[in-house]
Amino acid sequence: DVKVTQSSRYLVKRTGEKVFLECVQDMDHENMFWYRQDPGLGLRLIYFSYDVKMKEKGDIPEGYSVSREKKERFSLILESASTNQTSMYLCASTVHGGNTEAFFGQGTRLTVV
Amino acid sequence: TQLLEQSPQFLSIQEGENLTVYCNSSSVFSSLQWYRQEPGEGPVLLVTVVTGGEVKKLKRLTFQFGDARKDSSLHITAAQPGDTGLYLCAGNTGFQKLVFGTGTRLLVSP
């Protein structure tokens, strides 16, 4: 059974903390993505990576960074967490090429207090 | 930024009713996907439509891709409580990434 696994389901962090969200996939997919999900806004792309050590900004990269040192692992970093980063974060992976299915993790609900 | 607007945002119906969800954009996409997300889980792919005007059926669900490849619709016949969830359309930009719609939350009551 193919899997994308996010390290935490729920996280509570304080304003100003550095936060790491981890995502691992076991499908040998080239592309990996981080989205945030907010009611009424759908999924908005933060960053994506199409290869190890490669990254591209999505639509809302401000306040975030990413790391992809290994093909199977894609990390999202909140450099200094703020309350407006309270959200559901979803990781996804796909193979290279168009029209491919995105496989998602179960999500991490992050609350910044 | 390419935008995909879905309507309605929320739909509450009784079991057995029919419904249609719309996904509209001013951008052209190489393909359009529909996902369903249940509480506490990530979205799961339902279908991919590729050709303008294409219609695909998945049991009681019918998906259509607009002729100009800018819009899509999802029609559910005789909805059941198991259809409850968040429905998301997603457009493939052709650059390895998906642009997601704003989502339609469906509640089907027995």
PDB file of N, CA and C in Angstrom, chain A residues 29-66:
ATOM      1  N   HIS A  29       8.716   8.678  -5.607  1.00  0.00           N
ATOM      2  CA  HIS A  29       8.232   9.782  -6.429  1.00  0.00           C
ATOM      3  C   HIS A  29       9.257  10.899  -6.500  1.00  0.00           C
ATOM      4  N   GLU A  30       9.323  11.522  -7.692  1.00  0.00           N
ATOM      5  CA  GLU A  30      10.273  12.612  -7.870  1.00  0.00           C
ATOM      6  C   GLU A  30       9.759  13.923  -7.248  1.00  0.00           C
ATOM      7  N   ASN A  31       8.469  14.172  -7.418  1.00  0.00           N
ATOM      8  CA  ASN A  31       7.898  15.461  -6.991  1.00  0.00           C
ATOM      9  C   ASN A  31       7.278  15.372  -5.611  1.00  0.00           C
ATOM     10  N   MET A  32       7.533  16.389  -4.808  1.00  0.00           N
ATOM     11  CA  MET A  32       6.888  16.482  -3.501  1.00  0.00           C
ATOM     12  C   MET A  32       6.418  17.913  -3.277  1.00  0.00           C
ATOM     13  N   PHE A  33       5.331  18.057  -2.521  1.00  0.00           N
ATOM     14  CA  PHE A  33       4.649  19.340  -2.380  1.00  0.00           C
ATOM     15  C   PHE A  33       4.253  19.567  -0.925  1.00  0.00           C
ATOM     16  N   TRP A  34       4.224  20.824  -0.543  1.00  0.00           N
ATOM     17  CA  TRP A  34       3.604  21.236   0.706  1.00  0.00           C
ATOM     18  C   TRP A  34       2.492  22.232   0.398  1.00  0.00           C
ATOM     19  N   TYR A  35       1.291  21.918   0.928  1.00  0.00           N
ATOM     20  CA  TYR A  35       0.130  22.792   0.813  1.00  0.00           C
ATOM     21  C   TYR A  35      -0.340  23.160   2.213  1.00  0.00           C
ATOM     22  N   ARG A  36      -1.000  24.319   2.302  1.00  0.00           N
ATOM     23  CA  ARG A  36      -1.781  24.590   3.495  1.00  0.00           C
ATOM     24  C   ARG A  36      -3.242  24.685   3.085  1.00  0.00           C
ATOM     25  N   GLN A  37      -4.107  24.237   4.011  1.00  0.00           N
ATOM     26  CA  GLN A  37      -5.529  24.156   3.731  1.00  0.00           C
ATOM     27  C   GLN A  37      -6.279  24.979   4.757  1.00  0.00           C
ATOM     28  N   ASP A  38      -7.044  25.945   4.281  1.00  0.00           N
ATOM     29  CA  ASP A  38      -7.863  26.801   5.133  1.00  0.00           C
ATOM     30  C   ASP A  38      -9.281  26.826   4.580  1.00  0.00           C
ATOM     31  N   PRO A  39     -10.292  26.857   5.451  1.00  0.00           N
ATOM     32  CA  PRO A  39     -11.688  26.816   4.990  1.00  0.00           C
ATOM     33  C   PRO A  39     -11.988  27.897   3.964  1.00  0.00           C
ATOM     34  N   GLY A  40     -12.621  27.485   2.870  1.00  0.00           N
ATOM     35  CA  GLY A  40     -13.008  28.436   1.839  1.00  0.00           C
ATOM     36  C   GLY A  40     -11.905  28.828   0.887  1.00  0.00           C
ATOM     37  N   LEU A  41     -10.684  28.392   1.184  1.00  0.00           N
ATOM     38  CA  LEU A  41      -9.542  28.754   0.333  1.00  0.00           C
ATOM     39  C   LEU A  41      -8.953  27.549  -0.389  1.00  0.00           C
ATOM     40  N   GLY A  42      -9.443  26.366  -0.100  1.00  0.00           N
ATOM     41  CA  GLY A  42      -8.904  25.178  -0.745  1.00  0.00           C
ATOM     42  C   GLY A  42      -7.494  24.890  -0.288  1.00  0.00           C
ATOM     43  N   LEU A  43      -6.705  24.290  -1.174  1.00  0.00           N
ATOM     44  CA  LEU A  43      -5.308  24.003  -0.887  1.00  0.00           C
ATOM     45  C   LEU A  43      -4.439  25.021  -1.624  1.00  0.00           C
ATOM     46  N   ARG A  44      -3.553  25.650  -0.889  1.00  0.00           N
ATOM     47  CA  ARG A  44      -2.643  26.619  -1.501  1.00  0.00           C
ATOM     48  C   ARG A  44      -1.217  26.094  -1.405  1.00  0.00           C
ATOM     49  N   LEU A  45      -0.509  26.179  -2.533  1.00  0.00           N
ATOM     50  CA  LEU A  45       0.824  25.604  -2.623  1.00  0.00           C
ATOM     51  C   LEU A  45       1.851  26.513  -1.964  1.00  0.00           C
ATOM     52  N   ILE A  46       2.627  25.940  -1.048  1.00  0.00           N
ATOM     53  CA  ILE A  46       3.667  26.700  -0.359  1.00  0.00           C
ATOM     54  C   ILE A  46       5.000  26.560  -1.099  1.00  0.00           C
ATOM     55  N   TYR A  47       5.450  25.327  -1.236  1.00  0.00           N
ATOM     56  CA  TYR A  47       6.687  24.998  -1.955  1.00  0.00           C
ATOM     57  C   TYR A  47       6.525  23.649  -2.614  1.00  0.00           C
ATOM     58  N   PHE A  48       7.309  23.418  -3.655  1.00  0.00           N
ATOM     59  CA  PHE A  48       7.399  22.065  -4.179  1.00  0.00           C
ATOM     60  C   PHE A  48       8.827  21.766  -4.603  1.00  0.00           C
ATOM     61  N   SER A  49       9.097  20.487  -4.782  1.00  0.00           N
ATOM     62  CA  SER A  49      10.430  20.019  -5.136  1.00  0.00           C
ATOM     63  C   SER A  49      10.303  18.936  -6.186  1.00  0.00           C
ATOM     64  N   TYR A  50      11.078  19.039  -7.257  1.00  0.00           N
ATOM     65  CA  TYR A  50      11.006  18.050  -8.319  1.00  0.00           C
ATOM     66  C   TYR A  50      12.230  17.140  -8.346  1.00  0.00           C
ATOM     67  N   ASP A  51      13.115  17.347  -7.375  1.00  0.00           N
ATOM     68  CA  ASP A  51      14.292  16.484  -7.287  1.00  0.00           C
ATOM     69  C   ASP A  51      14.997  16.779  -5.969  1.00  0.00           C
ATOM     70  N   VAL A  52      15.897  15.904  -5.605  1.00  0.00           N
ATOM     71  CA  VAL A  52      16.677  16.120  -4.385  1.00  0.00           C
ATOM     72  C   VAL A  52      17.419  17.453  -4.484  1.00  0.00           C
ATOM     73  N   LYS A  53      17.370  18.206  -3.392  1.00  0.00           N
ATOM     74  CA  LYS A  53      18.025  19.509  -3.254  1.00  0.00           C
ATOM     75  C   LYS A  53      17.449  20.594  -4.162  1.00  0.00           C
ATOM     76  N   MET A  54      16.384  20.273  -4.913  1.00  0.00           N
ATOM     77  CA  MET A  54      15.746  21.280  -5.759  1.00  0.00           C
ATOM     78  C   MET A  54      14.448  21.736  -5.092  1.00  0.00           C
ATOM     79  N   LYS A  55      14.145  23.023  -5.213  1.00  0.00           N
ATOM     80  CA  LYS A  55      12.897  23.538  -4.650  1.00  0.00           C
ATOM     81  C   LYS A  55      12.420  24.708  -5.484  1.00  0.00           C
ATOM     82  N   GLU A  56      11.108  24.858  -5.487  1.00  0.00           N
ATOM     83  CA  GLU A  56      10.481  25.972  -6.194  1.00  0.00           C
ATOM     84  C   GLU A  56       9.439  26.598  -5.280  1.00  0.00           C
ATOM     85  N   LYS A  57       9.342  27.915  -5.297  1.00  0.00           N
ATOM     86  CA  LYS A  57       8.309  28.583  -4.513  1.00  0.00           C
ATOM     87  C   LYS A  57       6.943  28.344  -5.140  1.00  0.00           C
ATOM     88  N   GLY A  58       5.972  28.165  -4.263  1.00  0.00           N
ATOM     89  CA  GLY A  58       4.593  28.078  -4.711  1.00  0.00           C
ATOM     90  C   GLY A  58       3.944  29.444  -4.644  1.00  0.00           C
ATOM     91  N   ASP A  59       2.665  29.454  -4.291  1.00  0.00           N
ATOM     92  CA  ASP A  59       1.910  30.706  -4.282  1.00  0.00           C
ATOM     93  C   ASP A  59       2.046  31.492  -2.982  1.00  0.00           C
ATOM     94  N   ILE A  60       2.358  30.804  -1.895  1.00  0.00           N
ATOM     95  CA  ILE A  60       2.430  31.492  -0.591  1.00  0.00           C
ATOM     96  C   ILE A  60       3.670  31.072   0.194  1.00  0.00           C
ATOM     97  N   PRO A  61       4.873  31.344  -0.312  1.00  0.00           N
ATOM     98  CA  PRO A  61       6.086  30.864   0.360  1.00  0.00           C
ATOM     99  C   PRO A  61       6.562  31.702   1.545  1.00  0.00           C
ATOM    100  N   GLU A  62       5.984  32.895   1.718  1.00  0.00           N
ATOM    101  CA  GLU A  62       6.510  33.815   2.741  1.00  0.00           C
ATOM    102  C   GLU A  62       6.370  33.217   4.133  1.00  0.00           C
ATOM    103  N   GLY A  63       7.476  33.237   4.872  1.00  0.00           N
ATOM    104  CA  GLY A  63       7.477  32.724   6.236  1.00  0.00           C
ATOM    105  C   GLY A  63       7.809  31.243   6.333  1.00  0.00           C
ATOM    106  N   TYR A  64       8.036  30.615   5.172  1.00  0.00           N
ATOM    107  CA  TYR A  64       8.335  29.185   5.126  1.00  0.00           C
ATOM    108  C   TYR A  64       9.633  28.930   4.360  1.00  0.00           C
ATOM    109  N   SER A  65      10.265  27.818   4.667  1.00  0.00           N
ATOM    110  CA  SER A  65      11.346  27.303   3.847  1.00  0.00           C
ATOM    111  C   SER A  65      11.207  25.789   3.794  1.00  0.00           C
ATOM    112  N   VAL A  66      11.966  25.147   2.920  1.00  0.00           N
ATOM    113  CA  VAL A  66      11.872  23.698   2.774  1.00  0.00           C
ATOM    114  C   VAL A  66      13.264  23.110   2.632  1.00  0.00           C
TER     115      VAL A  66
END
